[in-house]
Coordinates of C-alpha atoms and ligand atoms in Angstrom, one line a residue:
M1 CA 59.4 -2.7 30.1
S2 CA 57.5 -1.1 33.0
D3 CA 55.7 2.2 33.0
G4 CA 58.0 3.8 35.6
D5 CA 56.1 4.7 38.7
T6 CA 52.9 2.6 38.0
N7 CA 54.8 -0.6 37.2
V8 CA 52.2 -1.3 34.5
H9 CA 53.8 -2.9 31.5
Q10 CA 53.6 -0.9 28.2
F11 CA 50.9 -1.9 25.7
R12 CA 52.8 -3.0 22.6
S13 CA 50.7 -1.6 19.8
P14 CA 50.3 -3.3 16.4
G15 CA 53.0 -1.8 14.3
F16 CA 55.2 -0.9 17.3
G17 CA 57.9 -2.5 15.2
R18 CA 57.3 0.2 12.6
R19 CA 57.6 3.1 15.0
K20 CA 61.0 1.8 16.0
T21 CA 63.4 -0.5 14.1
T22 CA 61.8 -4.0 14.0
P23 CA 63.9 -6.1 16.4
H24 CA 65.3 -9.2 14.8
S25 CA 68.5 -11.1 15.4
K26 CA 70.5 -10.7 12.3
G27 CA 72.9 -13.3 11.2
R28 CA 72.4 -15.5 14.3
Q29 CA 73.5 -19.1 14.3
L30 CA 70.6 -21.6 14.5
D31 CA 70.2 -22.9 18.0
P32 CA 70.0 -26.8 17.6
T33 CA 67.9 -27.2 20.7
A34 CA 65.5 -24.5 19.6
L35 CA 65.2 -26.1 16.2
E36 CA 64.4 -29.5 17.8
E37 CA 61.7 -27.8 20.0
I38 CA 60.1 -26.1 17.0
Q39 CA 60.2 -29.3 14.9
A40 CA 58.5 -31.2 17.8
L41 CA 55.9 -28.5 18.1
L42 CA 55.1 -28.5 14.4
A43 CA 55.4 -32.3 13.9
G44 CA 52.9 -33.7 11.5
R45 CA 52.0 -30.4 9.8
T46 CA 52.7 -29.4 6.3
L47 CA 54.0 -26.0 6.8
Q48 CA 52.1 -23.2 5.0
R49 CA 53.2 -19.6 4.7
D50 CA 49.7 -18.3 5.5
E51 CA 49.7 -20.2 8.8
L52 CA 52.6 -18.3 10.2
I53 CA 50.5 -16.6 12.8
E54 CA 49.0 -19.9 13.9
Y55 CA 52.5 -21.2 14.5
L56 CA 53.5 -18.1 16.4
H57 CA 50.4 -18.7 18.6
L58 CA 51.6 -22.3 19.2
I59 CA 55.0 -21.1 20.3
Q60 CA 53.6 -18.3 22.5
D61 CA 51.0 -20.7 24.1
T62 CA 53.7 -23.3 24.8
Y63 CA 56.6 -21.1 26.0
G64 CA 54.7 -18.0 27.2
H65 CA 56.7 -15.8 24.8
L66 CA 58.4 -15.8 21.4
H67 CA 62.1 -16.1 21.9
A68 CA 64.5 -15.0 19.1
R69 CA 66.0 -18.4 19.0
H70 CA 62.6 -20.0 18.4
L71 CA 61.8 -17.4 15.7
N72 CA 65.1 -18.1 14.0
A73 CA 64.3 -21.8 14.1
L74 CA 60.7 -21.2 12.7
A75 CA 62.1 -19.0 9.9
S76 CA 64.5 -21.8 9.0
E77 CA 61.8 -24.5 9.0
M78 CA 59.5 -22.4 6.9
K79 CA 62.3 -21.3 4.6
L80 CA 61.4 -17.7 5.3
G81 CA 63.7 -14.7 5.9
M82 CA 64.2 -14.0 9.6
A83 CA 63.1 -10.4 9.0
E84 CA 59.8 -11.6 7.6
V85 CA 59.0 -13.7 10.7
F86 CA 60.2 -11.0 13.1
E87 CA 58.1 -8.3 11.5
V88 CA 55.0 -10.3 11.6
A89 CA 55.6 -11.4 15.2
S90 CA 56.3 -7.8 16.3
F91 CA 53.1 -6.4 14.7
Y92 CA 50.6 -8.2 17.0
A93 CA 50.1 -7.1 20.6
H94 CA 49.5 -10.7 21.9
F95 CA 53.0 -11.9 21.0
D96 CA 55.8 -11.3 23.4
L97 CA 59.1 -11.1 21.6
V98 CA 62.1 -11.9 23.8
M99 CA 65.5 -11.1 22.3
E100 CA 68.8 -12.7 23.3
G101 CA 69.7 -11.5 26.8
E102 CA 66.2 -10.3 27.6
V103 CA 64.2 -11.6 30.5
P104 CA 61.0 -13.4 29.4
P105 CA 57.7 -12.1 30.8
P106 CA 56.2 -13.7 33.9
A107 CA 54.1 -16.8 33.3
L108 CA 50.9 -15.0 34.0
T109 CA 49.7 -11.8 32.4
I110 CA 46.6 -9.7 33.4
R111 CA 45.4 -7.4 30.7
V112 CA 43.2 -4.6 32.0
C113 CA 41.0 -2.9 29.5
D114 CA 41.3 0.8 29.5
S115 CA 39.2 1.7 26.5
L116 CA 36.4 4.2 27.1
S117 CA 33.6 2.2 28.8
C118 CA 36.1 0.5 31.2
E119 CA 37.8 3.8 31.9
L120 CA 34.5 5.3 32.9
M121 CA 34.0 2.4 35.4
G122 CA 37.4 2.7 37.0
A123 CA 40.0 0.9 34.9
Q124 CA 42.8 3.5 35.7
K125 CA 42.4 2.8 39.4
I126 CA 42.7 -0.9 38.8
L127 CA 45.8 -0.3 36.7
A128 CA 47.3 1.8 39.4
D129 CA 46.6 -0.5 42.3
L130 CA 46.8 -4.0 40.9
P131 CA 50.6 -4.3 40.4
G132 CA 51.1 -3.8 44.1
Q133 CA 48.7 -6.6 44.9
V134 CA 50.0 -9.3 42.6
G135 CA 53.7 -8.9 42.9
Q136 CA 56.5 -9.3 40.4
N137 CA 55.5 -12.7 39.1
V138 CA 52.4 -11.4 37.4
R139 CA 52.5 -8.9 34.6
V140 CA 49.8 -6.2 34.5
M141 CA 49.2 -4.6 31.1
R142 CA 46.8 -2.1 29.7
A143 CA 44.8 -3.4 26.8
P144 CA 42.2 -2.2 24.4
C145 CA 38.5 -3.1 24.3
M146 CA 37.7 -6.7 25.0
G147 CA 34.1 -6.7 23.7
R148 CA 32.4 -6.9 27.1
C149 CA 31.9 -3.1 27.6
H150 CA 28.4 -3.5 29.2
Q151 CA 30.1 -5.4 32.1
A152 CA 32.9 -2.9 32.6
P153 CA 35.5 -2.8 34.1
V154 CA 36.9 -5.9 32.3
A155 CA 40.2 -7.6 32.6
E156 CA 41.7 -10.9 31.3
V157 CA 43.7 -13.2 33.5
G158 CA 45.6 -15.4 31.1
H159 CA 42.7 -16.3 28.8
K160 CA 39.9 -15.9 31.3
H161 CA 37.9 -12.8 31.3
H162 CA 36.6 -11.1 34.5
T163 CA 33.8 -8.7 34.2
Q164 CA 32.6 -5.9 36.6
T165 CA 35.9 -6.8 38.2
S166 CA 38.0 -5.3 41.0
V167 CA 41.6 -5.3 42.3
A168 CA 40.7 -7.9 44.9
A169 CA 38.9 -10.2 42.4
L170 CA 41.8 -10.0 40.0
A171 CA 44.4 -10.6 42.7
A172 CA 42.5 -13.7 43.9
A173 CA 42.3 -15.0 40.3
A174 CA 46.0 -14.5 39.9
E175 CA 46.6 -16.4 43.1
A176 CA 44.4 -19.3 42.0
H177 CA 46.2 -19.2 38.6
D178 CA 42.8 -19.8 36.9
S179 CA 43.6 -18.7 33.4
H180 CA 41.3 -20.8 31.1
P181 CA 38.3 -19.3 29.4
D182 CA 34.8 -20.2 30.5
I183 CA 32.8 -21.9 27.7
P184 CA 29.3 -20.4 27.7
D185 CA 26.1 -22.4 27.6
Y186 CA 25.2 -22.0 23.9
Q187 CA 22.8 -23.6 21.4
D188 CA 24.8 -26.4 19.9
L189 CA 24.3 -28.1 16.5
A190 CA 21.8 -30.7 17.8
A191 CA 19.7 -28.1 19.6
Y192 CA 19.8 -25.8 16.6
R193 CA 18.7 -28.6 14.2
T194 CA 15.9 -29.6 16.6
A195 CA 14.7 -26.0 16.4
G196 CA 14.6 -26.3 12.6
G197 CA 18.1 -24.9 12.0
Y198 CA 19.8 -25.5 8.6
R199 CA 16.5 -25.8 6.9
H200 CA 17.3 -22.9 4.6
L201 CA 20.8 -24.1 3.8
H202 CA 19.2 -27.4 2.8
S203 CA 16.7 -25.5 0.5
C204 CA 19.7 -23.8 -1.1
L205 CA 21.7 -26.9 -1.6
N206 CA 18.8 -29.0 -2.9
G207 CA 17.8 -26.3 -5.4
S208 CA 14.4 -25.5 -3.8
I209 CA 15.5 -21.9 -3.7
S210 CA 17.9 -20.2 -6.2
V211 CA 20.8 -17.9 -5.5
E212 CA 18.9 -15.1 -7.3
Q213 CA 15.9 -15.6 -5.0
V214 CA 18.1 -15.5 -1.9
I215 CA 19.7 -12.3 -3.0
E216 CA 16.3 -10.8 -3.9
V217 CA 15.1 -11.5 -0.3
L218 CA 18.2 -10.0 1.2
E219 CA 17.8 -6.9 -1.0
G220 CA 14.1 -6.7 -0.2
A221 CA 14.9 -6.8 3.5
N222 CA 17.4 -4.0 3.0
L223 CA 20.0 -5.9 5.0
R224 CA 23.2 -3.8 5.2
G225 CA 26.7 -4.6 6.3
L226 CA 26.7 -4.6 10.1
G227 CA 30.5 -4.5 10.4
G228 CA 30.0 -0.7 10.1
A229 CA 30.3 0.3 6.5
G230 CA 26.6 -0.5 5.7
F231 CA 27.1 -1.9 2.2
P232 CA 24.0 -3.7 1.1
T233 CA 24.6 -7.4 1.7
G234 CA 22.6 -8.8 -1.3
R235 CA 24.3 -6.4 -3.7
K236 CA 27.8 -7.4 -2.3
W237 CA 26.9 -11.1 -3.0
K238 CA 25.9 -10.2 -6.5
F239 CA 29.2 -8.3 -7.2
V240 CA 31.3 -11.2 -5.9
R241 CA 29.3 -13.6 -8.1
M242 CA 30.1 -11.5 -11.1
A243 CA 33.9 -11.8 -10.5
P244 CA 35.7 -14.8 -12.1
K245 CA 36.1 -18.1 -10.2
P246 CA 37.7 -19.5 -8.2
R247 CA 36.3 -17.4 -5.3
L248 CA 36.7 -17.3 -1.5
M249 CA 34.8 -16.0 1.5
A250 CA 36.1 -14.4 4.7
V251 CA 34.1 -13.8 7.8
N252 CA 35.0 -10.7 9.9
G253 CA 34.9 -11.6 13.6
D254 CA 37.4 -9.0 14.7
E255 CA 34.9 -6.8 16.6
G256 CA 37.5 -4.4 17.9
E257 CA 35.7 -1.1 17.8
P258 CA 35.5 0.1 21.4
G259 CA 32.0 -0.4 22.7
T260 CA 31.0 -3.1 20.2
I261 CA 29.7 -6.3 21.9
K262 CA 27.0 -7.6 19.5
D263 CA 29.0 -10.3 17.5
H264 CA 30.2 -11.7 20.8
H265 CA 26.6 -11.7 22.1
Y266 CA 25.3 -13.8 19.2
L267 CA 28.4 -16.0 18.9
T268 CA 28.2 -17.1 22.6
R269 CA 24.4 -17.8 22.3
T270 CA 23.4 -18.9 18.9
P271 CA 26.6 -19.6 16.8
H272 CA 24.8 -21.8 14.3
K273 CA 22.6 -18.9 13.0
F274 CA 25.7 -17.2 11.9
L275 CA 27.3 -20.5 10.6
E276 CA 24.2 -21.2 8.6
G277 CA 24.2 -17.7 7.1
M278 CA 27.9 -18.2 6.3
L279 CA 27.4 -21.5 4.6
I280 CA 24.5 -19.9 2.5
G281 CA 26.9 -17.1 1.6
A282 CA 29.6 -19.5 0.5
W283 CA 27.0 -21.4 -1.5
A284 CA 25.8 -18.2 -3.2
V285 CA 29.2 -17.0 -4.3
E286 CA 30.5 -20.6 -4.8
A287 CA 33.4 -20.0 -2.5
E288 CA 35.9 -22.9 -2.4
A289 CA 36.8 -22.0 1.2
V290 CA 35.6 -19.8 4.0
Y291 CA 38.1 -18.3 6.4
I292 CA 36.6 -17.2 9.7
Y293 CA 38.9 -14.6 11.4
M294 CA 38.1 -14.5 15.1
R295 CA 39.7 -12.1 17.5
D296 CA 42.0 -13.5 20.1
E297 CA 40.1 -11.7 22.8
Y298 CA 37.3 -14.2 22.3
P299 CA 39.0 -17.5 23.2
E300 CA 35.8 -19.1 24.3
V301 CA 34.3 -18.4 20.9
I302 CA 37.3 -19.9 19.2
A303 CA 36.9 -23.0 21.3
L304 CA 33.2 -23.4 20.7
L305 CA 33.5 -22.7 17.0
K306 CA 36.2 -25.4 16.7
A307 CA 33.8 -27.9 18.3
E308 CA 30.8 -26.9 16.3
I309 CA 32.6 -26.7 12.9
A310 CA 33.8 -30.3 13.5
K311 CA 30.2 -31.3 14.1
L312 CA 29.1 -29.5 10.9
E313 CA 31.7 -31.3 8.9
A314 CA 30.8 -34.7 10.4
A315 CA 27.2 -34.0 9.6
G316 CA 28.1 -33.3 5.9
L317 CA 26.6 -29.8 6.1
S318 CA 29.6 -28.0 4.8
N319 CA 30.5 -30.3 1.9
H320 CA 30.1 -27.5 -0.6
T321 CA 33.1 -25.5 0.9
K322 CA 36.0 -25.8 3.3
I323 CA 35.9 -24.0 6.6
V324 CA 39.1 -22.6 8.1
L325 CA 39.2 -20.9 11.5
R326 CA 41.9 -18.3 12.0
R327 CA 42.8 -16.7 15.3
G328 CA 43.7 -13.0 15.4
A329 CA 46.5 -11.8 17.7
G330 CA 45.5 -8.5 19.1
A331 CA 45.2 -5.8 16.4
Y332 CA 42.2 -3.6 15.9
I333 CA 43.2 -2.7 12.4
C334 CA 42.7 -6.3 11.4
G335 CA 39.0 -5.5 11.4
E336 CA 39.5 -3.4 8.3
E337 CA 38.7 -6.0 5.6
S338 CA 41.9 -5.7 3.6
A339 CA 44.1 -5.8 6.7
M340 CA 42.1 -8.8 7.9
I341 CA 42.9 -10.5 4.6
E342 CA 46.6 -9.7 4.9
S343 CA 46.5 -11.2 8.4
I344 CA 44.7 -14.4 7.2
E345 CA 47.6 -14.7 4.7
G346 CA 49.9 -14.7 7.7
K347 CA 51.3 -11.2 7.3
R348 CA 51.1 -7.9 9.2
G349 CA 47.7 -6.4 9.1
L350 CA 48.4 -3.4 6.8
P351 CA 45.3 -2.2 4.9
R352 CA 45.7 -2.4 1.2
H353 CA 45.2 0.5 -1.3
R354 CA 42.0 0.3 -3.3
P355 CA 41.1 -0.4 -6.0
P356 CA 41.2 -3.3 -6.5
Y357 CA 38.5 -4.0 -4.0
V358 CA 38.5 -7.3 -2.1
A359 CA 35.4 -8.4 -4.0
Q360 CA 37.6 -8.4 -7.1
E361 CA 41.0 -9.3 -5.7
G362 CA 41.0 -10.3 -2.0
L363 CA 42.3 -13.3 -0.2
F364 CA 45.3 -14.9 -2.1
G365 CA 44.4 -12.6 -5.0
R366 CA 41.0 -14.2 -5.5
P367 CA 37.6 -12.5 -5.5
T368 CA 36.5 -12.6 -1.9
L369 CA 33.2 -12.1 -0.2
V370 CA 33.8 -10.4 3.2
N371 CA 30.9 -10.3 5.7
N372 CA 30.6 -9.4 9.3
V373 CA 29.4 -12.1 11.8
E374 CA 26.1 -10.3 12.5
S375 CA 25.3 -9.6 8.8
L376 CA 25.4 -13.4 8.3
H377 CA 23.5 -14.1 11.5
W378 CA 20.5 -12.3 10.0
V379 CA 20.5 -14.3 6.7
P380 CA 18.6 -17.5 7.9
E381 CA 16.3 -15.3 10.1
I382 CA 15.3 -13.2 7.1
L383 CA 14.9 -16.3 4.9
E384 CA 12.7 -17.7 7.6
N385 CA 10.5 -14.7 8.3
G386 CA 10.6 -12.9 4.9
A387 CA 12.1 -9.6 3.7
E388 CA 9.0 -7.7 4.7
W389 CA 9.3 -8.9 8.3
F390 CA 12.8 -7.3 8.6
S391 CA 12.3 -4.2 6.6
S392 CA 9.0 -3.2 8.2
Q393 CA 10.6 -2.9 11.7
G394 CA 12.3 0.5 11.5
A395 CA 11.4 3.6 13.4
N396 CA 11.3 7.2 12.2
E397 CA 11.1 6.2 8.6
R398 CA 14.1 4.0 8.7
K399 CA 14.0 0.3 7.8
G400 CA 15.1 -2.9 9.7
L401 CA 16.4 -4.0 13.0
R402 CA 19.7 -3.0 14.7
S403 CA 21.6 -4.7 17.5
F404 CA 22.8 -1.7 19.5
S405 CA 25.7 -2.4 21.8
V406 CA 25.0 -0.1 24.7
S407 CA 27.5 0.7 27.5
G408 CA 28.3 3.6 29.8
R409 CA 26.1 5.5 32.2
V410 CA 22.8 3.7 31.7
K411 CA 21.1 1.4 34.3
N412 CA 20.8 -1.6 32.1
P413 CA 23.4 -1.8 29.4
G414 CA 23.9 -4.7 26.9
V415 CA 22.9 -5.7 23.3
K416 CA 19.5 -4.1 22.6
L417 CA 17.7 -5.3 19.5
A418 CA 15.7 -2.3 18.4
P419 CA 14.2 -0.7 15.3
A420 CA 16.8 1.0 13.1
G421 CA 16.2 4.7 13.4
I422 CA 15.3 4.7 17.1
T423 CA 16.7 7.8 18.9
I424 CA 19.2 7.7 21.8
R425 CA 16.5 9.0 24.2
Q426 CA 14.2 6.1 23.3
L427 CA 17.1 3.7 23.6
I428 CA 18.1 4.9 27.0
D429 CA 14.5 5.2 28.4
D430 CA 12.8 2.2 26.7
Y431 CA 15.6 -0.3 26.4
C432 CA 18.1 0.5 29.2
D433 CA 15.8 1.5 32.1
G434 CA 17.1 5.1 32.0
M435 CA 20.3 6.7 33.2
Q436 CA 22.1 5.4 36.3
D437 CA 20.8 7.1 39.5
G438 CA 22.2 10.6 40.0
Q439 CA 23.5 10.9 36.5
T440 CA 22.2 13.3 33.8
F441 CA 22.5 12.5 30.2
K442 CA 25.2 14.7 28.6
G443 CA 26.2 13.1 25.4
Y444 CA 26.8 9.9 23.5
L445 CA 29.0 8.0 21.1
P446 CA 26.7 6.5 18.4
G447 CA 29.3 4.5 16.6
G448 CA 32.2 3.5 19.0
A449 CA 35.5 5.4 19.0
S450 CA 35.3 6.3 15.3
G451 CA 31.9 7.8 15.1
G452 CA 32.3 11.0 17.0
I453 CA 30.6 12.3 20.1
L454 CA 27.1 13.9 20.0
P455 CA 25.5 16.1 22.7
A456 CA 22.2 15.3 24.6
S457 CA 20.7 18.2 22.6
L458 CA 21.0 15.9 19.5
G459 CA 19.2 13.2 21.4
D460 CA 16.2 13.0 19.0
I461 CA 17.9 12.1 15.7
P462 CA 17.2 8.7 14.2
L463 CA 20.2 6.4 14.7
D464 CA 20.9 4.6 11.4
F465 CA 23.3 4.5 8.5
D466 CA 23.3 7.8 6.6
T467 CA 21.4 9.8 9.3
L468 CA 24.3 11.1 11.3
Q469 CA 26.8 12.4 8.7
P470 CA 25.3 15.9 8.7
Y471 CA 26.3 16.1 12.4
G472 CA 30.0 15.0 11.7
S473 CA 29.2 11.5 13.0
F474 CA 28.3 8.0 11.9
I475 CA 26.7 4.9 13.4
G476 CA 29.2 2.3 12.2
S477 CA 28.7 -0.9 14.2
A478 CA 26.1 0.9 16.5
A479 CA 28.4 0.8 19.5
V480 CA 26.6 3.4 21.7
V481 CA 28.4 4.7 24.8
V482 CA 26.3 6.9 27.0
L483 CA 28.0 9.8 28.9
S484 CA 26.7 11.8 31.8
D485 CA 27.3 15.1 33.6
Q486 CA 30.1 13.3 35.5
D487 CA 32.1 12.9 32.3
N488 CA 34.5 15.5 30.9
I489 CA 34.3 15.2 27.1
A490 CA 37.9 16.3 26.6
D491 CA 39.0 13.3 28.7
V492 CA 36.7 11.1 26.7
A493 CA 38.3 12.4 23.4
L494 CA 41.8 11.8 24.8
N495 CA 41.0 8.2 25.7
L496 CA 39.7 7.6 22.2
M497 CA 42.7 9.3 20.5
K498 CA 45.1 7.1 22.7
F499 CA 43.3 4.1 21.4
F500 CA 43.9 5.2 17.8
E501 CA 47.5 6.0 18.5
D502 CA 48.0 2.5 20.0
E503 CA 46.2 0.8 17.1
S504 CA 47.5 2.7 14.1
C505 CA 49.3 0.2 11.9
G506 CA 52.0 2.7 11.2
Q507 CA 51.8 2.4 7.4
C508 CA 51.0 6.0 6.6
T509 CA 52.5 9.1 8.1
P510 CA 49.3 11.2 8.6
C511 CA 47.8 8.5 10.9
R512 CA 51.0 7.2 12.5
V513 CA 52.4 10.6 13.4
G514 CA 49.1 12.4 13.5
T515 CA 47.6 10.3 16.3
E516 CA 50.8 10.4 18.3
K517 CA 51.0 14.2 18.0
A518 CA 47.3 14.7 18.7
V519 CA 47.7 12.7 22.0
K520 CA 50.6 14.9 23.0
L521 CA 48.7 18.1 22.3
M522 CA 45.6 16.8 24.1
Q523 CA 47.7 16.0 27.2
Q524 CA 48.6 19.7 27.6
D525 CA 46.9 21.9 30.2
T526 CA 45.9 24.2 27.4
W527 CA 45.0 22.9 24.0
N528 CA 46.3 24.4 20.8
V529 CA 42.9 24.2 19.1
P530 CA 43.9 25.6 15.6
L531 CA 46.8 23.2 15.5
L532 CA 44.6 20.2 16.5
E533 CA 42.1 21.3 13.8
Q534 CA 44.9 21.4 11.2
L535 CA 46.2 18.1 12.2
S536 CA 42.7 16.6 12.1
K537 CA 42.2 17.8 8.5
T538 CA 45.5 16.3 7.4
M539 CA 44.6 13.0 9.0
M540 CA 41.1 12.9 7.4
D541 CA 42.3 13.9 4.0
A542 CA 45.6 12.0 3.7
S543 CA 45.2 8.7 5.7
I544 CA 45.0 5.5 3.7
C545 CA 42.2 3.8 5.6
G546 CA 39.2 4.4 7.8
L547 CA 41.2 4.3 11.0
G548 CA 43.2 7.5 10.3
Q549 CA 40.3 9.1 8.4
A550 CA 37.9 8.7 11.4
A551 CA 40.5 9.2 14.2
P552 CA 39.9 13.0 14.4
N553 CA 36.1 12.6 14.8
P554 CA 36.2 12.7 18.6
I555 CA 38.3 16.0 18.6
L556 CA 36.2 17.7 16.0
T557 CA 32.9 16.8 17.6
L558 CA 34.3 17.9 21.0
F559 CA 35.1 21.3 19.6
K560 CA 31.7 21.6 17.9
Y561 CA 29.4 20.4 20.6
F562 CA 31.3 20.6 23.9
P563 CA 33.4 23.8 23.7
E564 CA 33.1 24.4 27.4
D565 CA 35.0 21.1 28.1
V566 CA 38.0 22.1 25.9
P567 CA 41.0 23.1 28.1
R568 CA 41.9 26.6 27.0
Ligands
FMN601 C1 39.5 0.6 11.0 C2 38.4 -0.3 10.7 C3 38.0 -1.3 11.5 C4 37.0 -2.2 11.2 N1 36.7 -3.2 12.1 C5 35.7 -4.1 11.8 C6 35.4 -5.2 12.6 O1 36.0 -5.3 13.7 N2 34.4 -6.1 12.2 C7 33.8 -5.9 11.0 O2 33.0 -6.8 10.7 N3 34.0 -4.9 10.2 C8 35.0 -4.0 10.5 N4 35.3 -3.0 9.7 C9 34.5 -2.9 8.4 C10 35.2 -3.9 7.3 O3 36.2 -3.3 6.7 C11 34.1 -4.4 6.3 O4 33.4 -3.3 5.8 C12 33.1 -5.4 6.8 O5 33.8 -6.5 7.5 C13 32.3 -6.0 5.7 O6 31.3 -6.8 6.2 P1 29.8 -6.4 6.2 O7 29.5 -5.8 4.8 O8 29.0 -7.6 6.4 O9 29.6 -5.3 7.2 C14 36.3 -2.1 10.0 C15 36.6 -1.0 9.1 C16 37.6 -0.2 9.4 C17 38.0 1.0 8.5
SF4_602 S1 45.3 5.2 8.3 FE1 47.3 4.5 7.5 S2 48.6 4.1 9.4 FE2 46.5 4.4 10.0 S3 45.7 2.4 10.3 FE3 45.1 3.0 8.2 S4 46.8 2.4 6.8 FE4 47.5 2.2 9.0
FES603 S1 35.6 -4.2 27.3 FE1 36.5 -2.4 28.1 S2 35.7 -0.9 26.8 FE2 35.0 -2.7 25.8

C-alpha cells in the first residue's frame, strides 16, 4: 500500500474496484462476533437499502476501516448480496477496505491535498517530507481538492482541516491527535430570524406570493445554475412542476471541482440563506422530501447542518417537506447530478445515460429538482431585493452577480462577489490586490480543472456563462486559478489530468482508459502531441458524462495557447 520510495499511501480513486477486480470475500462464513458488532451498531434502525453508505460510514468511523467480516455481516443484515456491498464500499475513496489477512490502516490518517492550487503552494514537498516526520503509526495519503484552495496548502488530520499548513504543523497535529473538525462561528437560526430570515418562506407558505410569481422573479433576475451548467433556475423549477407527482428535490453540496470554494464559504457563514432557498424550492415543486448531499470533506458543515435542520424542524418551518442529510464519501463524480442521485440511493456514483433527465426521472425514479447550494442561496436574496437588483449588476453587458472562487498566485485570494462578466484582469487588480510580489500574470483557469487554461493575452474577455466557449473554455462553477511566470503550464495540465484519472468513475472506456493513457503520455520527456490530440478527441466525443468530455480541455488549451511549454 505504500508508494515505494516516498512512503505515501496510494490514493484509492472512486471506481478503483472497476480498474481491477472488485475485492470481495466470496462464500465466506458469517463471523458471529462481527454480526453481533454490526447488529449493535445498527440497533434501533429500520435498515434501508438507500442508507447503505451511511452504515458504511458508521462502521468506518467506529472501527477505522471496513473489514471484510463486517461487510459480510452488513450484507447479511441488509439481505443484500455481498458483491453489492463490496462494490459500493470499494467505489468511495474515504472507505478503507481490509480483506482477511490484511493489516488495517493506522488509526490516524493525514490527507494532503495535491490538486492544483495546493500543488502550486508546495503540496508535493509536504507529501515527500511528512511521512518521515510522523512515523509508521500515521498514514499519509494524497487527496483531491478539499474546497479551501485560497488557503493552500491544505491537509486534513483525521477530520480536522489545516490550512496554509506545513510539515511541522501537521506533525504537531498528529502528535496531539487532534482530529475533530472546528465548527465555525456561523449565523444560526435565531440570528437569521432576528435579521428577518424566513420571511419569504412564510410568504410562500401562507399564500401571499404564488409559485408562478416566485418563478417569474427568478427568471427576471436571470439566475442560472451555479453548480456549473448554468441552466436557468426558474425554468428548471417550471419543468419539474410539469412532471407528474410525487416529486423530490436533491441539493448538490458536492463542490469537488478543484478551485471551487464558494458553497463552503456560504455554508460556513450563512447556512440559513441556502436552507430558506431550499425550502422555497421544495414548496415550489411540491417535493415530498429534500435530500441534501454534502461532501465528506466538509465535516463541520455536516455537523452544523444537522444542528440547524433539527432547529428548523422544531420550529415547524419545514412541515411541508422532509429534510434528509446525506454524507458523501470522497468521489468527485458524485457532483454530476445523476451520479449524485445514484449515491443518495446508496449505490456507486455512476452517471446515468440521458434521457430521461433527472427532472423527469431522478431520485428513486421520481421527477427530481436538483439545485446547487449557491443557486438556492440566492433565492431569498433575490426575493428580498427584486429581480432588477440582481440582473442589473453585471459588467461588460452581462447580467447578475457571480461568486468567483479565486486561488493561485494573487495577493488576496478567496470568494469574490463580483459582477458577472468582469474580466480576469479586473478580478486580479480590483478584488485580489494584484499578483503576489515578484510574479507576472501568465494565465488562468476560469472554471476549475474542467474549464481549460487561458493565457494572459485573453485577460480582457468577460467571464460568464457562454462567453468562453469560442476560446475552448468555460466558466463552470467560476473557480479561477491564477498562474504566473513561475508556473509551467504543461505541469499544470498534468496535475489536472491526474485528477481526472483518479476521479474517473470507470464506467466508460474513453474516459477510464483515456485519462490513464493521457497521464502516461504527459509524463514522458517528449510528448506525442498528435497522439494526445487524437486521444482528446475520442474522450470528448465518446465519453458518457461531463468528466470525460471536459478532461481534455487542459491539454488542448495548453497546445493552443502555451505551445512553448509543451515538452517536445
Ligand atoms: C463531472 C461533473 C461534476 C459536477 N460537480 C458538481 C458539484 O460539485 N456541485 C454542483 O452543484 N454541480 C456539479 N455539477 C453540475 C450538476 O450536474 C448539476 O448541473 C447541478 O447540480 C444542477 O444545479 P444548478 O442548476 O443549481 O447548478 C457537476 C457536473 C459534472 C459533469
Ligand atoms: S465519462 Fe464515463 S468513465 Fe468518465 S466519469 Fe463519466 S461516466 Fe464515468
Ligand atoms: S484545497 Fe487544495 S486545491 Fe483545493
